[in-house]
Coordinates of C-alpha atoms and ligand atoms in Angstrom, one line a residue:
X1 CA 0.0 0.0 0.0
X2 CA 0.7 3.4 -0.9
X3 CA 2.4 5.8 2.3
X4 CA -0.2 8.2 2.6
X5 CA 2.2 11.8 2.9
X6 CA 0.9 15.1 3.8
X7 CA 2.7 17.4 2.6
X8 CA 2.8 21.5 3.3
X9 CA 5.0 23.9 1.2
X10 CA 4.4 26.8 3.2
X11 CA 5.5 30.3 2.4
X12 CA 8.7 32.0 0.6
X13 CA 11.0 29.3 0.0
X14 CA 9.0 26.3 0.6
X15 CA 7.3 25.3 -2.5
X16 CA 10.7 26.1 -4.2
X17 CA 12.2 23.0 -1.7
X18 CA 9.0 20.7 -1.5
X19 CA 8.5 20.4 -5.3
X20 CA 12.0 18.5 -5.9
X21 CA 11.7 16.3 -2.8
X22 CA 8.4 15.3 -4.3
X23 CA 10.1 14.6 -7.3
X24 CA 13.2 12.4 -5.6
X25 CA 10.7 10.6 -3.3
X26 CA 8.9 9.6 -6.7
X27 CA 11.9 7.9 -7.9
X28 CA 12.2 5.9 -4.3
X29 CA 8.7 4.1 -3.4
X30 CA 4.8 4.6 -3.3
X31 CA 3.6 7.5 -2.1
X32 CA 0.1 9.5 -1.5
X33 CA 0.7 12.4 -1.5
X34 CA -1.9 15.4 0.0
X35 CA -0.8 19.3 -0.5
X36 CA -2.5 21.1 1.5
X37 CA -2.3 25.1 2.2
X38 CA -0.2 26.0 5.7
X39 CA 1.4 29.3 7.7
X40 CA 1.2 32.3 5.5
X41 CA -0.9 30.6 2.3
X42 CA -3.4 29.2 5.0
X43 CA -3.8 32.8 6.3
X44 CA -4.3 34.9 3.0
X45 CA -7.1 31.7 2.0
X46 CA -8.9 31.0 5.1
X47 CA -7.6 33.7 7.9
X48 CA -6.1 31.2 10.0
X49 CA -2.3 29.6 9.3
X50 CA -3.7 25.6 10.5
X51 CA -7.0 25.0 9.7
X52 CA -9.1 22.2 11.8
X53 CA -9.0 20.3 8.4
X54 CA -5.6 20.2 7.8
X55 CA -4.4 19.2 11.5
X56 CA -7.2 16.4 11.0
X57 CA -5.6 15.8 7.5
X58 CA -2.2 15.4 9.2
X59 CA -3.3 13.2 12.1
X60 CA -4.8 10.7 9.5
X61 CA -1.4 10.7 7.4
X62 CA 1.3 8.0 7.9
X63 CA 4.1 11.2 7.7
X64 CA 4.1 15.2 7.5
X65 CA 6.7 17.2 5.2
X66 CA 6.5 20.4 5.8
X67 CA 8.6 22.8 4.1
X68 CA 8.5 26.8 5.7
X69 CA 6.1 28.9 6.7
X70 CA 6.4 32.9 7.5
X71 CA 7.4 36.4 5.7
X72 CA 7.1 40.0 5.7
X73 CA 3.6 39.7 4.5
X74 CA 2.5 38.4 7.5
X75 CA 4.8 40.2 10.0
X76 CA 3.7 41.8 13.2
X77 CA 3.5 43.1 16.3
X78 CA -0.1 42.9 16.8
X79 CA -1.2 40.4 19.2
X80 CA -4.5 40.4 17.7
X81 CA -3.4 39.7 14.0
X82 CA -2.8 36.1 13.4
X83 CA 1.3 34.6 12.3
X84 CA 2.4 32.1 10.0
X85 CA 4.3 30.4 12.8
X86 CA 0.8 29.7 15.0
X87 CA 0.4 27.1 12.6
X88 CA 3.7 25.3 13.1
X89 CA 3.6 25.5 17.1
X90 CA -0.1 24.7 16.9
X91 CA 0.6 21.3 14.5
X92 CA 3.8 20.7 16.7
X93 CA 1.2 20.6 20.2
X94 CA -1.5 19.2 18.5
X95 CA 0.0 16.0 17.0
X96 CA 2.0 16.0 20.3
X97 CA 5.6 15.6 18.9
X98 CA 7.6 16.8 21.7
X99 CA 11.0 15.4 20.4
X100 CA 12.8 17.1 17.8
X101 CA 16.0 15.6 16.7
X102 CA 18.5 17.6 14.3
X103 CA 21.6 16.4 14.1
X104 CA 24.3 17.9 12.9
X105 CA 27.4 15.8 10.9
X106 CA 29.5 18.2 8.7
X107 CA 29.9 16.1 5.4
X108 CA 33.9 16.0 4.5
X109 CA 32.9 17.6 1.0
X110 CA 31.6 20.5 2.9
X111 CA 34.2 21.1 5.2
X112 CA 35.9 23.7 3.7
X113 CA 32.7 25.6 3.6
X114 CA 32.1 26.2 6.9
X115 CA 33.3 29.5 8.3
X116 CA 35.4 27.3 10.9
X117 CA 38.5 25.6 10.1
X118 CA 38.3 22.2 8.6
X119 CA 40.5 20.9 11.6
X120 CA 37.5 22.5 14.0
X121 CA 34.7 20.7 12.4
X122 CA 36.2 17.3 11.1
X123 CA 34.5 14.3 12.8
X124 CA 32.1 16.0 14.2
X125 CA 28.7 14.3 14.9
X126 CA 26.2 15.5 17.2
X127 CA 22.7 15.2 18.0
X128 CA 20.4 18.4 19.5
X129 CA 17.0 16.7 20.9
X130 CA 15.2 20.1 21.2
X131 CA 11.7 19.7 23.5
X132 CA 9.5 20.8 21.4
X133 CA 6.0 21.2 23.0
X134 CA 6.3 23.0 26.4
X135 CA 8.4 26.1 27.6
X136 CA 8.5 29.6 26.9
X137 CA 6.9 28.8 23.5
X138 CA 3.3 27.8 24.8
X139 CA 3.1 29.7 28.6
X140 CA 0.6 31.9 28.8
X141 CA 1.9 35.6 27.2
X142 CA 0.3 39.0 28.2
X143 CA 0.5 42.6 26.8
X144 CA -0.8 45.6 28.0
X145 CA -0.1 49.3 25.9
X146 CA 3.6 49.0 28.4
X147 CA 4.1 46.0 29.2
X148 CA 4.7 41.9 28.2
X149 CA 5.5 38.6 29.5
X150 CA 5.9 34.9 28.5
X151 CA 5.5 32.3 30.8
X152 CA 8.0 29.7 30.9
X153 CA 7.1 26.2 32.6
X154 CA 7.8 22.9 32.3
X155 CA 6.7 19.6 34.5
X156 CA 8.4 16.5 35.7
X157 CA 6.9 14.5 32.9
X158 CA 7.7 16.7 30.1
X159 CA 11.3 16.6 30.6
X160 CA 11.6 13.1 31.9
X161 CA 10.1 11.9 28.5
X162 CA 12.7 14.0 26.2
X163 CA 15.2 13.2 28.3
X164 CA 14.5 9.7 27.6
X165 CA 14.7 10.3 24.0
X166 CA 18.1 11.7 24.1
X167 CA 19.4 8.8 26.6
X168 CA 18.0 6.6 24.1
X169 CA 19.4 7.9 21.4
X170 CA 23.6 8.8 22.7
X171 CA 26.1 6.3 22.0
X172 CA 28.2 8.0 24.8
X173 CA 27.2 11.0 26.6
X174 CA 24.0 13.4 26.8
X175 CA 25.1 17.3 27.4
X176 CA 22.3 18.6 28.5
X177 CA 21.8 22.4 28.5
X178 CA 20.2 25.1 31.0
X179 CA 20.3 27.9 32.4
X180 CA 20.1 26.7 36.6
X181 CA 22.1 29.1 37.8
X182 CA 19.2 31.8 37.3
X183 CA 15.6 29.8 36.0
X184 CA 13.7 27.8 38.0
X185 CA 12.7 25.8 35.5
X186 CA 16.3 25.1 34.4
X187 CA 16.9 24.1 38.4
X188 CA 13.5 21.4 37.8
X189 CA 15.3 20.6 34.2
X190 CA 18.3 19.6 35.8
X191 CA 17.1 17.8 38.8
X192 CA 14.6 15.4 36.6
X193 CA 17.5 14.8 33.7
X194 CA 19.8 13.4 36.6
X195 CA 17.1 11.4 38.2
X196 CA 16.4 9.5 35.0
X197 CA 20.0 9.0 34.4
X198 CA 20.7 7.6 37.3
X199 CA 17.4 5.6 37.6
X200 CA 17.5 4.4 33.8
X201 CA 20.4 4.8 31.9
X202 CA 23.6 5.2 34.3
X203 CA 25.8 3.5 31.5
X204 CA 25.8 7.1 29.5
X205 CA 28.0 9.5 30.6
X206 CA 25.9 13.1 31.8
X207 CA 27.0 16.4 31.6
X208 CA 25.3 19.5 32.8
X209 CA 26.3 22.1 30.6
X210 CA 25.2 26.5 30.8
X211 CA 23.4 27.3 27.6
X212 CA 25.9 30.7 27.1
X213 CA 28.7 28.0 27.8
X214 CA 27.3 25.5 25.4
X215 CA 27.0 27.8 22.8
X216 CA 30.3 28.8 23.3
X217 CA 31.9 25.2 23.4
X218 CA 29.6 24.3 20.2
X219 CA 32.7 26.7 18.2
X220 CA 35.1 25.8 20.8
X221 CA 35.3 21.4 20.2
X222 CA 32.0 20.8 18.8
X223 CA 33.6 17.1 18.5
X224 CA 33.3 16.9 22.3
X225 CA 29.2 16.6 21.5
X226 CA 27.5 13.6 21.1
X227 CA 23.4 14.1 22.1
X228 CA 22.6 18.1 23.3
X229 CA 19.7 18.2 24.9
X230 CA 18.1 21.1 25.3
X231 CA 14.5 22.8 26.5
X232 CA 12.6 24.1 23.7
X233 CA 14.4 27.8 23.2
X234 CA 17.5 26.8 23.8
X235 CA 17.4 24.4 21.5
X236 CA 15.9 26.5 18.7
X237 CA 19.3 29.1 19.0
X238 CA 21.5 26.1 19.5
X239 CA 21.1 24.5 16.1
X240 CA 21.1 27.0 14.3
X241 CA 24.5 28.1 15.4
X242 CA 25.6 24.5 15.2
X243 CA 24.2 24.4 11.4
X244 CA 27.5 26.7 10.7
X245 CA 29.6 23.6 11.5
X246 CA 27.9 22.1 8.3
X247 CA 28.4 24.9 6.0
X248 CA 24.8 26.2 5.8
X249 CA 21.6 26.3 7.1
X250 CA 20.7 25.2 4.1
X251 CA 21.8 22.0 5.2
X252 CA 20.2 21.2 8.3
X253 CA 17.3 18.7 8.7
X254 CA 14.7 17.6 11.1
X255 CA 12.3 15.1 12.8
X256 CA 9.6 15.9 14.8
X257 CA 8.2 13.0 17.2
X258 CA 5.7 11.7 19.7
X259 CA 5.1 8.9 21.8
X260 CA 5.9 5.6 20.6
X261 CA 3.4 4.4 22.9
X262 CA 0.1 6.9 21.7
X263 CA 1.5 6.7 17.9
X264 CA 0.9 9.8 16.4
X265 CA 2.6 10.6 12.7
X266 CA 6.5 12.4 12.8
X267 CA 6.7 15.5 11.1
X268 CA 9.9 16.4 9.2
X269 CA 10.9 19.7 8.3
X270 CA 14.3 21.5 7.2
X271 CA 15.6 24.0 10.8
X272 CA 16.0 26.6 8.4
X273 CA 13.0 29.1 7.6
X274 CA 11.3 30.7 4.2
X275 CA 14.1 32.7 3.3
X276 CA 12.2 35.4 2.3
X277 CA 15.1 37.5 1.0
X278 CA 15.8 34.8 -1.6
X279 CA 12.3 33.9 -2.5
X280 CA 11.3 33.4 -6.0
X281 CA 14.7 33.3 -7.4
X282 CA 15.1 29.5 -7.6
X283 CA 18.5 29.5 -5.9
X284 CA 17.5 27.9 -2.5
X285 CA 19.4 24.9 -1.5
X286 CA 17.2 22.4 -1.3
X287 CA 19.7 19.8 0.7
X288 CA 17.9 20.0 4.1
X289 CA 14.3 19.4 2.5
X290 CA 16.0 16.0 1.4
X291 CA 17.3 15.1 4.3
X292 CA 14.4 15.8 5.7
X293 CA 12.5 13.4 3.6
X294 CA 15.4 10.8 4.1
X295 CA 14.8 11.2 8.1
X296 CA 10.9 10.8 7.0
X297 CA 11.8 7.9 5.4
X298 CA 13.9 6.2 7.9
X299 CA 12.4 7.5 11.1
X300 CA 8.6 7.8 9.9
X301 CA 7.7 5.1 7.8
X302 CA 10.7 2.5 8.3
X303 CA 12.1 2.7 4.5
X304 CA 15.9 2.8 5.9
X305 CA 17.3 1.5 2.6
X306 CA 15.8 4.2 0.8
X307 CA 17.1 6.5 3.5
X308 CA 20.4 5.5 3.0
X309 CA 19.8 5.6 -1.1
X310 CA 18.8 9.5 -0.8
X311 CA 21.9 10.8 2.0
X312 CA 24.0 8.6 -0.2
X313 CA 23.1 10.8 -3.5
X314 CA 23.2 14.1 -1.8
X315 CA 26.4 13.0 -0.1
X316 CA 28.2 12.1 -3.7
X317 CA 26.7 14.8 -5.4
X318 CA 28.3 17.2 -3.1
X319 CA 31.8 15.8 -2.8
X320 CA 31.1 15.9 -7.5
X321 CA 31.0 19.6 -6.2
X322 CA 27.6 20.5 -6.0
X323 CA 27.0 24.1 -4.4
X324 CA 24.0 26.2 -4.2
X325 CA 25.1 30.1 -3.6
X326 CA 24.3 29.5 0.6
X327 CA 27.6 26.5 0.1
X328 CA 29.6 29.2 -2.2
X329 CA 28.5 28.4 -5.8
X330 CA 26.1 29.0 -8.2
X331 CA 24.0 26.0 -8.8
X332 CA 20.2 26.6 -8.9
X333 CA 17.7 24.9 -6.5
X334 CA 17.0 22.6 -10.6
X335 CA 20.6 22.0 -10.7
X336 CA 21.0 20.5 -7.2
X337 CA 17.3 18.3 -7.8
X338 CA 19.1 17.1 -11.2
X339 CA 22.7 16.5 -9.4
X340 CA 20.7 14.1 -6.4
X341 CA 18.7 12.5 -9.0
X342 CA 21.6 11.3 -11.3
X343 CA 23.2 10.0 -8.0
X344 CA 20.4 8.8 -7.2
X345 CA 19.1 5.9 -10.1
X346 CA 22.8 5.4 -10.8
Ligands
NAD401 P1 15.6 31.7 7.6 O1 16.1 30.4 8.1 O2 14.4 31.7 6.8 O3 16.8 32.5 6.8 C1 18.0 32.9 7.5 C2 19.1 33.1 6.4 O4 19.4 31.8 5.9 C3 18.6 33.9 5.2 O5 19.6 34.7 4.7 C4 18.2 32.9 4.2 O6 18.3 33.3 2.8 C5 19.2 31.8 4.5 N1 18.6 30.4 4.2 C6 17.7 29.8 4.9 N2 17.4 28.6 4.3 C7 18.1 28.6 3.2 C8 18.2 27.6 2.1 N3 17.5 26.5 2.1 N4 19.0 27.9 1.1 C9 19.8 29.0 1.1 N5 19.7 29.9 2.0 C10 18.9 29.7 3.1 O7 15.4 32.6 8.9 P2 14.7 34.1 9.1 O8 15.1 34.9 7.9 O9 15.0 34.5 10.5 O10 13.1 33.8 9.0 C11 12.3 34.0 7.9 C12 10.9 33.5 8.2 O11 10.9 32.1 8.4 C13 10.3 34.1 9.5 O12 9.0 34.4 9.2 C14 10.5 33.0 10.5 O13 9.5 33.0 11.5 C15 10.3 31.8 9.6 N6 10.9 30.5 10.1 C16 10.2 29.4 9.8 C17 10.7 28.2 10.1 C18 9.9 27.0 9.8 O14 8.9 27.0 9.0 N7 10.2 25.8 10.3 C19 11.9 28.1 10.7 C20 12.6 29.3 11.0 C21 12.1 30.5 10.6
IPM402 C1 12.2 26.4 14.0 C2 11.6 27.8 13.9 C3 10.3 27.9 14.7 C4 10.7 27.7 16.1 C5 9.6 29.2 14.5 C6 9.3 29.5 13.1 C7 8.3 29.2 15.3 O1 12.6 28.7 14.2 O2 11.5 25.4 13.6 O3 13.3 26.2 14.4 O4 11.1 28.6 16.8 O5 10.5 26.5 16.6
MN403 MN1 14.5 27.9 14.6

């Protein structure tokens, strides 16, 4: 049977990136897919960026890709005026993926890319498990004409079951990040991450790690990483810094999950965002949208060999010398589609 994929381009960028991956999961298995309209798009047709229909849509599908969502056409600072990015937190908390997992392994054709010396970067391979649901994303938030605030909580059992993911998934050593020696929540953080270390997995080595010090030692050795764990802000900063260490944004992707237990579909989208100041010009690198797809594949609907197939293509098709402008070159968001797809059937 066909996987049944919904899939939602977004704003700027997105349908530039979604309309290749299409095309390269085409060539790799049977797939359904659903487009449906999302963020910015879903705003201009219906007023609201998630629509009940489309979060049912999603909770029916055996995956999400999703591209981007946001822009300038839908920027404020009215409270009152509905965002692009309601849609993304409100799909995150309403197919309850709490887990997102981005990791971050500089490919050797790319290490001369980066801004930090190849002898910096080489052999580096980390994982950031980013909590995804709770935190200073979803407290309550207040504005009056002079003032604001955003409440940032957290419980026992949200961070035991993230912490959990990122036990699960080092091979050595969880550094996890906060901020204990000023939030209270970082103080309940760090209490709960130790407890289920030592209760559950005492064979991994723990580290409790300052978030202005991690994102200082993320330049410093980012070798010395294996799984970063990190509350939901935190974790949003931290990978995009660590995205550097693989040349680009442009590169980095993502997989969104939920309870193994409750199954609920993953969702996989690139870190990066719409990229509204190269929107419509066809030159976005379309590299973490793959790899995106690939972690659907693998993570989301247990097609590992196909996985394997697509990293493998984008992986040769860089060290051939594939770069979009973001890597230094000049290959258009076509060129890089074609460059994965010869790799890919050969
Ligand atoms: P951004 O990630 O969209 O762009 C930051 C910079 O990186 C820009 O210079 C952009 O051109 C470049 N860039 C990003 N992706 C690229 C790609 N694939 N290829 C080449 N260059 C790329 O971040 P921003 O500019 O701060 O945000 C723009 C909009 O995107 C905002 O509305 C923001 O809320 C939204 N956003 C959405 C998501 C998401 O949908 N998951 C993630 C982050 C930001
Ligand atoms: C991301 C983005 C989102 C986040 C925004 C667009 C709400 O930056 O996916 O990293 O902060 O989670
Ligand atoms: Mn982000």
């Amino acid at each position: 049977m066909a996987h049944r994929i919904v899939t939602l381009p977004g704003d700027g960028i997105g349908p530039e990136i979604m309309a290749p991956t299409l095309e390269l999961l085409g060539r790799l298995g049977d797939f359904d897919f659903e487009q449906h309209t999302f963020g910015g798009a879903s705003i201009d047709a219906h007023g609201v960026a998630l629509t009940d229909e489309v979060l049912a849509a999603c909770r029916g599908a055996d995956a999400v890709l999703l591209a981007a969502v946001g822009g300038p056409k839908w920027d404020t600072t009215d409270p009152s005026k509905p965002r692009p990015e309601q849609g993304l937190l409100g799909l995150r908390k309403g197919l309850g993926l709490y887990a997102n997992l981005r990791p971050v392994k500089p490919l050797p054709a790319l290490y001369d890319a980066s801004p930090l010396r190849r002898e910096r970067i080489e052999g580096t391979d980390l994982l950031v498990v980013r909590e995804l649901t709770g935190g200073i994303y979803f407290g309550e938030k207040t504005r009056t004409a002079t003032s604001a605030s955003d409440v940032c909580s957290y419980t026992t059992a949200e961070v035991e079951r993230i912490a959990r993911m990122a036990f699960s998934a080092a091979r050595s050593r969880v550094s996890s990040v906060d901020k204990a020696n000023v939030l209270e929540t970082s103080r309940l953080w760090r209490e709960v991450v130790g407890a289920v270390h030592a209760r559950e997995f005492p064979h991994i080595e723990l580290e409790h790690v300052l978030v202005d010090n991690a994102a200082m030692q993320l330049i410093a050795s980012p070798r010395h990483f294996d799984v970063l764990l990190a509350e939901n802000m935190f974790g949003d900063i931290l990978s995009d810094e660590a995205a550097m260490l693989t040349g680009s944004i442009g590169m980095l992707p993502s997989a969104s999950l939920g309870d193994q237990n409750s199954p609920t579909p993953g969702l996989f989208e690139p870190v990066h965002g719409s990229a509204p100041d190269i929107a419509g010009q066809g030159i976005a690198n379309p590299l973490a949208m793959f790899l995106s797809a690939a972690m659907m594949l693998r993570h989301g609907l247990g097609l590992a060999d196909e996985a394997q197939a697509l990293e493998g293509a984008v992986e040769t098709a860089l060290a051939d010398g594939l770069r979009t402008p973001d890597l230094g070159g000049g290959a258009r968001t076509g060129e890089a589609l074609e460059a994965v797809l010869a790799r890919l059937s050969s």
